[in-house]
PDB file of C-alpha atoms and ligand atoms in Angstrom:
ATOM      1  CA  MET A   1     -11.321  12.321  -2.793  1.00 96.00           C
ATOM      2  CA  ARG A   2      -9.370  11.174   0.237  1.00 98.00           C
ATOM      3  CA  ILE A   3      -9.124   7.416   0.350  1.00 98.00           C
ATOM      4  CA  VAL A   4      -7.342   4.825   2.475  1.00 98.00           C
ATOM      5  CA  LEU A   5      -6.604   1.437   0.910  1.00 98.00           C
ATOM      6  CA  VAL A   6      -6.366  -1.506   3.241  1.00 98.00           C
ATOM      7  CA  GLY A   7      -5.835  -5.220   2.695  1.00 98.00           C
ATOM      8  CA  PRO A   8      -3.344  -7.993   3.354  1.00 98.00           C
ATOM      9  CA  PRO A   9       0.149  -7.960   1.835  1.00 98.00           C
ATOM     10  CA  GLY A  10      -0.115  -9.057  -1.782  1.00 97.00           C
ATOM     11  CA  ALA A  11      -3.837  -8.268  -2.117  1.00 98.00           C
ATOM     12  CA  GLY A  12      -3.025  -5.785  -4.893  1.00 98.00           C
ATOM     13  CA  LYS A  13      -3.115  -2.446  -3.040  1.00 98.00           C
ATOM     14  CA  GLY A  14      -0.200  -1.001  -5.008  1.00 97.00           C
ATOM     15  CA  THR A  15      -1.491  -2.399  -8.319  1.00 97.00           C
ATOM     16  CA  GLN A  16      -4.949  -0.912  -7.785  1.00 98.00           C
ATOM     17  CA  ALA A  17      -3.663   2.332  -6.258  1.00 98.00           C
ATOM     18  CA  THR A  18      -1.691   3.187  -9.413  1.00 96.00           C
ATOM     19  CA  ARG A  19      -4.803   2.742 -11.558  1.00 97.00           C
ATOM     20  CA  LEU A  20      -7.250   4.418  -9.182  1.00 98.00           C
ATOM     21  CA  ALA A  21      -4.946   7.400  -8.603  1.00 97.00           C
ATOM     22  CA  GLU A  22      -4.749   7.965 -12.351  1.00 97.00           C
ATOM     23  CA  LYS A  23      -8.509   7.684 -12.847  1.00 97.00           C
ATOM     24  CA  LEU A  24      -9.351   9.867  -9.842  1.00 97.00           C
ATOM     25  CA  ARG A  25      -6.460  12.316 -10.477  1.00 97.00           C
ATOM     26  CA  ILE A  26      -5.083  12.164  -6.981  1.00 98.00           C
ATOM     27  CA  PRO A  27      -1.565  11.209  -5.855  1.00 98.00           C
ATOM     28  CA  HIS A  28      -0.838   7.631  -4.776  1.00 98.00           C
ATOM     29  CA  ILE A  29       0.940   7.773  -1.432  1.00 98.00           C
ATOM     30  CA  SER A  30       2.499   4.471  -0.395  1.00 98.00           C
ATOM     31  CA  THR A  31       4.536   4.413   2.803  1.00 98.00           C
ATOM     32  CA  GLY A  32       6.154   1.147   1.638  1.00 97.00           C
ATOM     33  CA  ASP A  33       7.308   2.826  -1.606  1.00 97.00           C
ATOM     34  CA  LEU A  34       8.534   5.880   0.344  1.00 98.00           C
ATOM     35  CA  PHE A  35      10.586   3.622   2.629  1.00 98.00           C
ATOM     36  CA  ARG A  36      11.998   1.702  -0.360  1.00 96.00           C
ATOM     37  CA  ALA A  37      12.975   4.982  -2.057  1.00 96.00           C
ATOM     38  CA  ASN A  38      14.824   5.939   1.148  1.00 97.00           C
ATOM     39  CA  ILE A  39      16.521   2.542   1.222  1.00 96.00           C
ATOM     40  CA  SER A  40      17.779   2.916  -2.341  1.00 95.00           C
ATOM     41  CA  ARG A  41      19.051   6.455  -1.590  1.00 96.00           C
ATOM     42  CA  GLN A  42      20.688   5.018   1.558  1.00 97.00           C
ATOM     43  CA  THR A  43      19.275   7.718   3.829  1.00 97.00           C
ATOM     44  CA  GLU A  44      19.275   7.368   7.636  1.00 97.00           C
ATOM     45  CA  LEU A  45      15.512   6.750   7.481  1.00 97.00           C
ATOM     46  CA  GLY A  46      16.089   4.058   4.863  1.00 97.00           C
ATOM     47  CA  LYS A  47      18.687   2.299   7.029  1.00 97.00           C
ATOM     48  CA  LEU A  48      16.370   2.328  10.022  1.00 97.00           C
ATOM     49  CA  ALA A  49      13.323   1.185   8.019  1.00 98.00           C
ATOM     50  CA  LYS A  50      15.165  -1.656   6.287  1.00 97.00           C
ATOM     51  CA  SER A  51      15.866  -3.562   9.495  1.00 96.00           C
ATOM     52  CA  TYR A  52      12.161  -3.597  10.369  1.00 98.00           C
ATOM     53  CA  MET A  53      10.954  -4.288   6.837  1.00 97.00           C
ATOM     54  CA  ASP A  54      13.315  -7.216   6.258  1.00 96.00           C
ATOM     55  CA  ALA A  55      11.954  -8.829   9.413  1.00 96.00           C
ATOM     56  CA  GLY A  56       8.354  -8.212   8.307  1.00 97.00           C
ATOM     57  CA  ASN A  57       7.633  -5.884  11.227  1.00 98.00           C
ATOM     58  CA  LEU A  58       6.183  -2.385  11.222  1.00 98.00           C
ATOM     59  CA  VAL A  59       8.570   0.563  11.160  1.00 98.00           C
ATOM     60  CA  PRO A  60       8.084   2.583  14.405  1.00 98.00           C
ATOM     61  CA  ASP A  61       5.066   4.907  14.383  1.00 98.00           C
ATOM     62  CA  GLU A  62       7.008   8.070  15.134  1.00 97.00           C
ATOM     63  CA  VAL A  63       9.077   8.029  11.930  1.00 97.00           C
ATOM     64  CA  THR A  64       6.271   6.561   9.815  1.00 98.00           C
ATOM     65  CA  ILE A  65       3.728   9.183  10.847  1.00 98.00           C
ATOM     66  CA  ALA A  66       6.217  12.029  10.316  1.00 98.00           C
ATOM     67  CA  MET A  67       7.070  10.732   6.825  1.00 98.00           C
ATOM     68  CA  ALA A  68       3.401  10.255   5.843  1.00 98.00           C
ATOM     69  CA  LYS A  69       2.453  13.696   7.190  1.00 97.00           C
ATOM     70  CA  ASP A  70       5.258  15.330   5.243  1.00 97.00           C
ATOM     71  CA  ARG A  71       4.106  13.648   2.037  1.00 98.00           C
ATOM     72  CA  MET A  72       0.431  14.506   2.579  1.00 97.00           C
ATOM     73  CA  GLU A  73       1.383  18.146   3.045  1.00 96.00           C
ATOM     74  CA  GLN A  74       2.940  18.410  -0.434  1.00 97.00           C
ATOM     75  CA  PRO A  75       0.978  20.697  -2.771  1.00 97.00           C
ATOM     76  CA  ASP A  76      -0.154  17.866  -5.087  1.00 97.00           C
ATOM     77  CA  ALA A  77      -2.067  16.268  -2.202  1.00 97.00           C
ATOM     78  CA  GLU A  78      -4.096  19.368  -1.398  1.00 95.00           C
ATOM     79  CA  GLY A  79      -7.155  18.251  -3.361  1.00 94.00           C
ATOM     80  CA  GLY A  80      -7.070  14.624  -2.263  1.00 97.00           C
ATOM     81  CA  PHE A  81      -4.934  11.499  -1.990  1.00 98.00           C
ATOM     82  CA  LEU A  82      -4.974   7.734  -2.021  1.00 98.00           C
ATOM     83  CA  LEU A  83      -3.130   6.253   0.942  1.00 98.00           C
ATOM     84  CA  ASP A  84      -1.649   2.772   0.432  1.00 98.00           C
ATOM     85  CA  GLY A  85      -0.152   1.045   3.461  1.00 98.00           C
ATOM     86  CA  PHE A  86      -0.902   3.884   5.874  1.00 98.00           C
ATOM     87  CA  PRO A  87      -2.382   3.870   8.454  1.00 98.00           C
ATOM     88  CA  ARG A  88      -1.360   0.400   9.494  1.00 98.00           C
ATOM     89  CA  ASN A  89      -2.367   0.262  13.144  1.00 98.00           C
ATOM     90  CA  VAL A  90      -4.863   2.057  15.348  1.00 98.00           C
ATOM     91  CA  SER A  91      -2.378   4.644  16.648  1.00 98.00           C
ATOM     92  CA  GLN A  92      -1.492   5.640  13.080  1.00 98.00           C
ATOM     93  CA  ALA A  93      -5.219   5.892  12.286  1.00 98.00           C
ATOM     94  CA  GLU A  94      -5.687   8.164  15.306  1.00 98.00           C
ATOM     95  CA  ALA A  95      -2.712  10.298  14.250  1.00 98.00           C
ATOM     96  CA  LEU A  96      -4.189  10.612  10.756  1.00 98.00           C
ATOM     97  CA  ASP A  97      -7.560  11.643  12.184  1.00 98.00           C
ATOM     98  CA  GLU A  98      -5.841  14.339  14.244  1.00 97.00           C
ATOM     99  CA  LEU A  99      -3.977  15.631  11.225  1.00 96.00           C
ATOM    100  CA  LEU A 100      -7.118  15.735   9.093  1.00 97.00           C
ATOM    101  CA  GLN A 101      -9.013  17.463  11.876  1.00 97.00           C
ATOM    102  CA  THR A 102      -6.343  20.161  12.142  1.00 95.00           C
ATOM    103  CA  GLU A 103      -6.669  20.751   8.412  1.00 93.00           C
ATOM    104  CA  GLY A 104     -10.479  20.672   8.606  1.00 95.00           C
ATOM    105  CA  ILE A 105     -10.743  17.794   6.118  1.00 96.00           C
ATOM    106  CA  LYS A 106     -12.197  14.281   6.190  1.00 96.00           C
ATOM    107  CA  LEU A 107     -11.649  10.889   4.629  1.00 98.00           C
ATOM    108  CA  ASP A 108     -14.250   9.874   2.041  1.00 97.00           C
ATOM    109  CA  ALA A 109     -13.716   6.124   2.124  1.00 98.00           C
ATOM    110  CA  VAL A 110     -11.614   3.236   3.348  1.00 98.00           C
ATOM    111  CA  LEU A 111     -11.429   0.670   0.571  1.00 98.00           C
ATOM    112  CA  ASP A 112     -10.852  -2.798   1.973  1.00 98.00           C
ATOM    113  CA  LEU A 113      -9.422  -5.317  -0.536  1.00 98.00           C
ATOM    114  CA  GLU A 114     -10.280  -8.886   0.389  1.00 98.00           C
ATOM    115  CA  ALA A 115      -8.257 -11.862  -0.832  1.00 97.00           C
ATOM    116  CA  PRO A 116      -7.702 -15.321   0.659  1.00 97.00           C
ATOM    117  CA  GLU A 117      -4.315 -16.172   2.100  1.00 96.00           C
ATOM    118  CA  ASP A 118      -3.344 -18.818  -0.480  1.00 95.00           C
ATOM    119  CA  GLU A 119      -3.916 -16.281  -3.260  1.00 97.00           C
ATOM    120  CA  VAL A 120      -1.868 -13.479  -1.665  1.00 97.00           C
ATOM    121  CA  VAL A 121       0.972 -15.918  -1.040  1.00 96.00           C
ATOM    122  CA  LYS A 122       0.964 -16.837  -4.774  1.00 96.00           C
ATOM    123  CA  ARG A 123       0.852 -13.177  -5.781  1.00 97.00           C
ATOM    124  CA  ILE A 124       3.785 -12.279  -3.546  1.00 97.00           C
ATOM    125  CA  ALA A 125       5.878 -15.281  -4.616  1.00 96.00           C
ATOM    126  CA  GLY A 126       5.781 -14.178  -8.271  1.00 96.00           C
ATOM    127  CA  ARG A 127       5.973 -10.426  -7.741  1.00 97.00           C
ATOM    128  CA  ARG A 128       8.758  -8.425  -9.368  1.00 97.00           C
ATOM    129  CA  VAL A 129       9.199  -4.703  -8.746  1.00 97.00           C
ATOM    130  CA  CYS A 130      11.267  -2.013 -10.428  1.00 97.00           C
ATOM    131  CA  ARG A 131      14.533  -0.874  -8.826  1.00 95.00           C
ATOM    132  CA  LYS A 132      13.917   2.698  -9.935  1.00 94.00           C
ATOM    133  CA  ASP A 133      10.370   2.867  -8.518  1.00 94.00           C
ATOM    134  CA  SER A 134       8.781   0.061  -6.513  1.00 92.00           C
ATOM    135  CA  ALA A 135       5.323   1.342  -7.513  1.00 93.00           C
ATOM    136  CA  HIS A 136       5.998  -0.305 -10.905  1.00 96.00           C
ATOM    137  CA  VAL A 137       4.775  -3.811 -10.094  1.00 96.00           C
ATOM    138  CA  PHE A 138       4.712  -7.010 -12.192  1.00 97.00           C
ATOM    139  CA  HIS A 139       4.076 -10.703 -11.688  1.00 97.00           C
ATOM    140  CA  VAL A 140       5.937 -13.483 -13.476  1.00 96.00           C
ATOM    141  CA  THR A 141       2.705 -15.187 -14.555  1.00 95.00           C
ATOM    142  CA  TYR A 142      -0.249 -12.891 -13.783  1.00 95.00           C
ATOM    143  CA  SER A 143       1.183  -9.690 -15.253  1.00 95.00           C
ATOM    144  CA  PRO A 144       4.530 -10.379 -16.890  1.00 97.00           C
ATOM    145  CA  PRO A 145       6.639  -7.537 -18.299  1.00 97.00           C
ATOM    146  CA  LYS A 146       7.080  -7.466 -22.087  1.00 97.00           C
ATOM    147  CA  GLN A 147      10.760  -8.226 -21.656  1.00 97.00           C
ATOM    148  CA  GLU A 148      11.822 -10.476 -18.790  1.00 96.00           C
ATOM    149  CA  GLY A 149      13.520  -8.568 -15.970  1.00 97.00           C
ATOM    150  CA  VAL A 150      12.845  -5.121 -17.468  1.00 98.00           C
ATOM    151  CA  CYS A 151      10.221  -2.589 -16.314  1.00 98.00           C
ATOM    152  CA  ASP A 152       7.670  -1.745 -19.063  1.00 97.00           C
ATOM    153  CA  THR A 153       7.135   1.721 -17.612  1.00 95.00           C
ATOM    154  CA  CYS A 154      10.676   3.040 -17.225  1.00 97.00           C
ATOM    155  CA  GLY A 155      13.149   0.362 -18.370  1.00 97.00           C
ATOM    156  CA  GLY A 156      14.446  -0.197 -14.812  1.00 97.00           C
ATOM    157  CA  GLU A 157      15.671  -3.577 -13.599  1.00 97.00           C
ATOM    158  CA  LEU A 158      13.039  -5.831 -12.010  1.00 98.00           C
ATOM    159  CA  TYR A 159      13.867  -7.633  -8.776  1.00 96.00           C
ATOM    160  CA  GLN A 160      12.218  -9.580  -5.975  1.00 96.00           C
ATOM    161  CA  ARG A 161      11.634  -7.509  -2.839  1.00 95.00           C
ATOM    162  CA  ASP A 162      13.853  -8.552   0.113  1.00 94.00           C
ATOM    163  CA  ASP A 163      10.760  -8.915   2.313  1.00 95.00           C
ATOM    164  CA  ASP A 164       9.028 -11.264  -0.148  1.00 96.00           C
ATOM    165  CA  SER A 165      10.832 -14.345   1.212  1.00 93.00           C
ATOM    166  CA  GLU A 166       8.557 -17.077   2.562  1.00 90.00           C
ATOM    167  CA  SER A 167       9.427 -16.592   6.241  1.00 91.00           C
ATOM    168  CA  THR A 168       9.072 -12.791   6.120  1.00 95.00           C
ATOM    169  CA  VAL A 169       5.744 -13.087   4.324  1.00 96.00           C
ATOM    170  CA  ARG A 170       4.478 -15.283   7.175  1.00 95.00           C
ATOM    171  CA  THR A 171       5.390 -12.561   9.704  1.00 97.00           C
ATOM    172  CA  ARG A 172       3.853  -9.827   7.520  1.00 97.00           C
ATOM    173  CA  LEU A 173       0.561 -11.737   7.348  1.00 97.00           C
ATOM    174  CA  GLU A 174       0.566 -12.172  11.123  1.00 98.00           C
ATOM    175  CA  VAL A 175       1.327  -8.481  11.643  1.00 98.00           C
ATOM    176  CA  TYR A 176      -1.529  -7.658   9.272  1.00 98.00           C
ATOM    177  CA  HIS A 177      -4.024  -9.736  11.263  1.00 98.00           C
ATOM    178  CA  THR A 178      -2.949  -8.513  14.687  1.00 98.00           C
ATOM    179  CA  GLN A 179      -2.081  -4.860  14.046  1.00 98.00           C
ATOM    180  CA  THR A 180      -3.680  -3.688  10.793  1.00 98.00           C
ATOM    181  CA  GLU A 181      -7.046  -5.478  10.679  1.00 98.00           C
ATOM    182  CA  PRO A 182      -8.252  -3.639  13.816  1.00 98.00           C
ATOM    183  CA  ILE A 183      -8.252  -0.377  11.811  1.00 98.00           C
ATOM    184  CA  ILE A 184     -11.095  -1.797   9.718  1.00 98.00           C
ATOM    185  CA  ASP A 185     -13.326  -1.829  12.798  1.00 98.00           C
ATOM    186  CA  TYR A 186     -11.998   1.597  13.779  1.00 98.00           C
ATOM    187  CA  TYR A 187     -13.118   3.014  10.413  1.00 98.00           C
ATOM    188  CA  ARG A 188     -16.307   0.944  10.341  1.00 98.00           C
ATOM    189  CA  ALA A 189     -17.372   2.831  13.423  1.00 98.00           C
ATOM    190  CA  GLN A 190     -16.987   6.009  11.326  1.00 97.00           C
ATOM    191  CA  GLY A 191     -19.083   4.482   8.513  1.00 97.00           C
ATOM    192  CA  LEU A 192     -16.210   4.702   6.029  1.00 97.00           C
ATOM    193  CA  VAL A 193     -15.460   1.093   5.071  1.00 98.00           C
ATOM    194  CA  VAL A 194     -16.308  -0.338   1.653  1.00 97.00           C
ATOM    195  CA  THR A 195     -15.196  -3.925   1.148  1.00 98.00           C
ATOM    196  CA  ILE A 196     -14.618  -5.478  -2.272  1.00 98.00           C
ATOM    197  CA  SER A 197     -13.188  -8.760  -3.463  1.00 98.00           C
ATOM    198  CA  ALA A 198      -9.639  -8.439  -4.846  1.00 98.00           C
ATOM    199  CA  MET A 199     -10.023 -11.698  -6.796  1.00 98.00           C
ATOM    200  CA  GLY A 200     -10.123 -11.884 -10.590  1.00 97.00           C
ATOM    201  CA  PRO A 201      -8.326  -9.915 -13.310  1.00 97.00           C
ATOM    202  CA  VAL A 202      -6.720  -6.590 -12.331  1.00 97.00           C
ATOM    203  CA  ASP A 203      -9.061  -4.503 -14.539  1.00 97.00           C
ATOM    204  CA  GLU A 204     -12.140  -6.159 -13.066  1.00 98.00           C
ATOM    205  CA  VAL A 205     -10.955  -5.336  -9.552  1.00 98.00           C
ATOM    206  CA  THR A 206     -10.363  -1.704 -10.609  1.00 98.00           C
ATOM    207  CA  GLY A 207     -13.919  -1.530 -12.014  1.00 98.00           C
ATOM    208  CA  ARG A 208     -15.308  -2.965  -8.792  1.00 98.00           C
ATOM    209  CA  ALA A 209     -13.298  -0.444  -6.747  1.00 98.00           C
ATOM    210  CA  LEU A 210     -14.481   2.550  -8.791  1.00 97.00           C
ATOM    211  CA  GLU A 211     -18.079   1.377  -8.504  1.00 97.00           C
ATOM    212  CA  ALA A 212     -17.744   0.953  -4.733  1.00 96.00           C
ATOM    213  CA  LEU A 213     -16.121   4.384  -4.370  1.00 96.00           C
ATOM    214  CA  LYS A 214     -18.978   6.048  -6.254  1.00 92.00           C
ATOM    215  CA  SER A 215     -21.341   5.069  -3.474  1.00 83.00           C
ATOM    216  CA  ALA A 216     -18.928   6.627  -0.974  1.00 79.00           C
ATOM    217  CA  GLU A 217     -18.775  10.044  -2.699  1.00 70.00           C
TER     218      GLU A 217
HETATM  219  P1  AP5 B 327       4.201  -2.391   1.807  1.00 72.91           P
HETATM  220  O1  AP5 B 327       5.112  -2.065   0.724  1.00 72.91           O
HETATM  221  O2  AP5 B 327       3.012  -1.553   2.050  1.00 72.91           O
HETATM  222  O3  AP5 B 327       3.797  -3.932   1.673  1.00 72.91           O
HETATM  223  P2  AP5 B 327       2.458  -4.760   2.027  1.00 72.91           P
HETATM  224  O4  AP5 B 327       1.387  -4.060   2.754  1.00 72.91           O
HETATM  225  O5  AP5 B 327       2.971  -6.014   2.622  1.00 72.91           O
HETATM  226  O6  AP5 B 327       1.780  -4.953   0.688  1.00 72.91           O
HETATM  227  P3  AP5 B 327       2.456  -5.391  -0.622  1.00 72.91           P
HETATM  228  O7  AP5 B 327       3.120  -4.227  -1.273  1.00 72.91           O
HETATM  229  O8  AP5 B 327       3.258  -6.624  -0.345  1.00 72.91           O
HETATM  230  O9  AP5 B 327       1.187  -5.879  -1.468  1.00 72.91           O
HETATM  231  P4  AP5 B 327       0.139  -5.059  -2.310  1.00 72.91           P
HETATM  232  O10 AP5 B 327      -1.196  -5.225  -1.669  1.00 72.91           O
HETATM  233  O11 AP5 B 327       0.595  -3.668  -2.603  1.00 72.91           O
HETATM  234  O12 AP5 B 327       0.145  -5.943  -3.640  1.00 72.91           O
HETATM  235  P5  AP5 B 327       0.718  -5.623  -5.114  1.00 72.91           P
HETATM  236  O13 AP5 B 327      -0.142  -4.627  -5.804  1.00 72.91           O
HETATM  237  O14 AP5 B 327       2.185  -5.402  -5.096  1.00 72.91           O
HETATM  238  O15 AP5 B 327       5.020  -2.438   3.181  1.00 72.91           O
HETATM  239  C1  AP5 B 327       6.252  -3.101   3.270  1.00 72.91           C
HETATM  240  C2  AP5 B 327       6.856  -2.900   4.659  1.00 72.91           C
HETATM  241  O16 AP5 B 327       7.108  -1.498   4.883  1.00 72.91           O
HETATM  242  C3  AP5 B 327       5.976  -3.326   5.844  1.00 72.91           C
HETATM  243  O17 AP5 B 327       6.106  -4.710   6.112  1.00 72.91           O
HETATM  244  C4  AP5 B 327       6.565  -2.443   6.968  1.00 72.91           C
HETATM  245  O18 AP5 B 327       7.764  -2.962   7.440  1.00 72.91           O
HETATM  246  C5  AP5 B 327       6.862  -1.140   6.237  1.00 72.91           C
HETATM  247  N1  AP5 B 327       5.731  -0.215   6.294  1.00 72.91           N
HETATM  248  C6  AP5 B 327       5.021   0.270   5.233  1.00 72.91           C
HETATM  249  N2  AP5 B 327       4.044   1.095   5.656  1.00 72.91           N
HETATM  250  C7  AP5 B 327       4.124   1.129   7.011  1.00 72.91           C
HETATM  251  C8  AP5 B 327       3.386   1.789   8.026  1.00 72.91           C
HETATM  252  N3  AP5 B 327       2.336   2.561   7.742  1.00 72.91           N
HETATM  253  N4  AP5 B 327       3.767   1.599   9.307  1.00 72.91           N
HETATM  254  C9  AP5 B 327       4.826   0.851   9.619  1.00 72.91           C
HETATM  255  N5  AP5 B 327       5.556   0.179   8.719  1.00 72.91           N
HETATM  256  C10 AP5 B 327       5.221   0.317   7.419  1.00 72.91           C
HETATM  257  O19 AP5 B 327       0.403  -7.052  -5.807  1.00 72.91           O
HETATM  258  C11 AP5 B 327       1.076  -8.220  -5.408  1.00 72.91           C
HETATM  259  C12 AP5 B 327       1.375  -9.090  -6.641  1.00 72.91           C
HETATM  260  O20 AP5 B 327       0.157  -9.589  -7.165  1.00 72.91           O
HETATM  261  C13 AP5 B 327       2.045  -8.340  -7.803  1.00 72.91           C
HETATM  262  O21 AP5 B 327       2.997  -9.174  -8.409  1.00 72.91           O
HETATM  263  C14 AP5 B 327       0.893  -8.030  -8.769  1.00 72.91           C
HETATM  264  O22 AP5 B 327       1.327  -7.976 -10.111  1.00 72.91           O
HETATM  265  C15 AP5 B 327      -0.033  -9.219  -8.523  1.00 72.91           C
HETATM  266  N6  AP5 B 327      -1.446  -8.877  -8.655  1.00 72.91           N
HETATM  267  C16 AP5 B 327      -2.078  -7.750  -8.231  1.00 72.91           C
HETATM  268  N7  AP5 B 327      -3.391  -7.804  -8.502  1.00 72.91           N
HETATM  269  C17 AP5 B 327      -3.612  -9.022  -9.097  1.00 72.91           C
HETATM  270  C18 AP5 B 327      -4.774  -9.674  -9.621  1.00 72.91           C
HETATM  271  N8  AP5 B 327      -5.973  -9.098  -9.567  1.00 72.91           N
HETATM  272  N9  AP5 B 327      -4.618 -10.918 -10.135  1.00 72.91           N
HETATM  273  C19 AP5 B 327      -3.392 -11.500 -10.192  1.00 72.91           C
HETATM  274  N10 AP5 B 327      -2.253 -10.927  -9.727  1.00 72.91           N
HETATM  275  C20 AP5 B 327      -2.372  -9.699  -9.198  1.00 72.91           C
HETATM  276 MG1   MG B 328       2.294  -2.526  -2.129  1.00 72.91          MG
END
């Protein structure tokens, strides 16, 4: 399957993507994680991305689209993929459509995770991610690691993302409403959107997502 995950920062896209990718046997492609990996390797792309990310703004389309395209063209993504955090505005959605058209493939669904603002703010405030791989995500109260400060999956150090500060989160939410939400209408026009509530325990949300995706197959 080829799926796009959309939803406000902190809704649980990364958390759900890890689980769904495993169940559906497709790679989880997160542009946020790809940028963070570049930041920790101190690449030129990482340096550029960091200035935008720390301010809560989108990284320019040109570099983002090139990076996402490169990742989608890796052999493991041939049979399908789960996109998390891309596309994030209408021009990225148009670029993705063009790419898919060139390859003669189509998206199967756009899974829209809905969560109220006060909840996403709480989720972000307590989030801790792994230094080795920011796809390993925990929460100090909702999903604490077995040992404080240590990643259950790989033993890496857990830290608070630089863009999870209160003022940056406010900008990220605003950017979501103004730039990302319009892609929901864009995909609705293509009949691809399935909306589910992201509230409740993580496993329940995964069950809801799998159920919703079945109807999109
Ligand atoms: P990105 O990394 O994509 O961040 P985001 O969209 O703001 O989303 P988050 O990762 O903050 O939240 P999430 O929905 O993944 O939630 P999570 O699963 O972690 O992007 C970061 C930046 O990179 C952007 O601001 C931009 O600068 C740049 N960027 C990335 N892509 C771009 C693009 N395409 N174009 C341009 N720029 C781009 O969960 C949150 C917390 O809640 C965790 O602690 C988790 O444990 C907890 N949690 C999850 N589910 C539940 C639950 N059901 N109940 C209780 N707690 C839960
Ligand atoms: Mg994420």
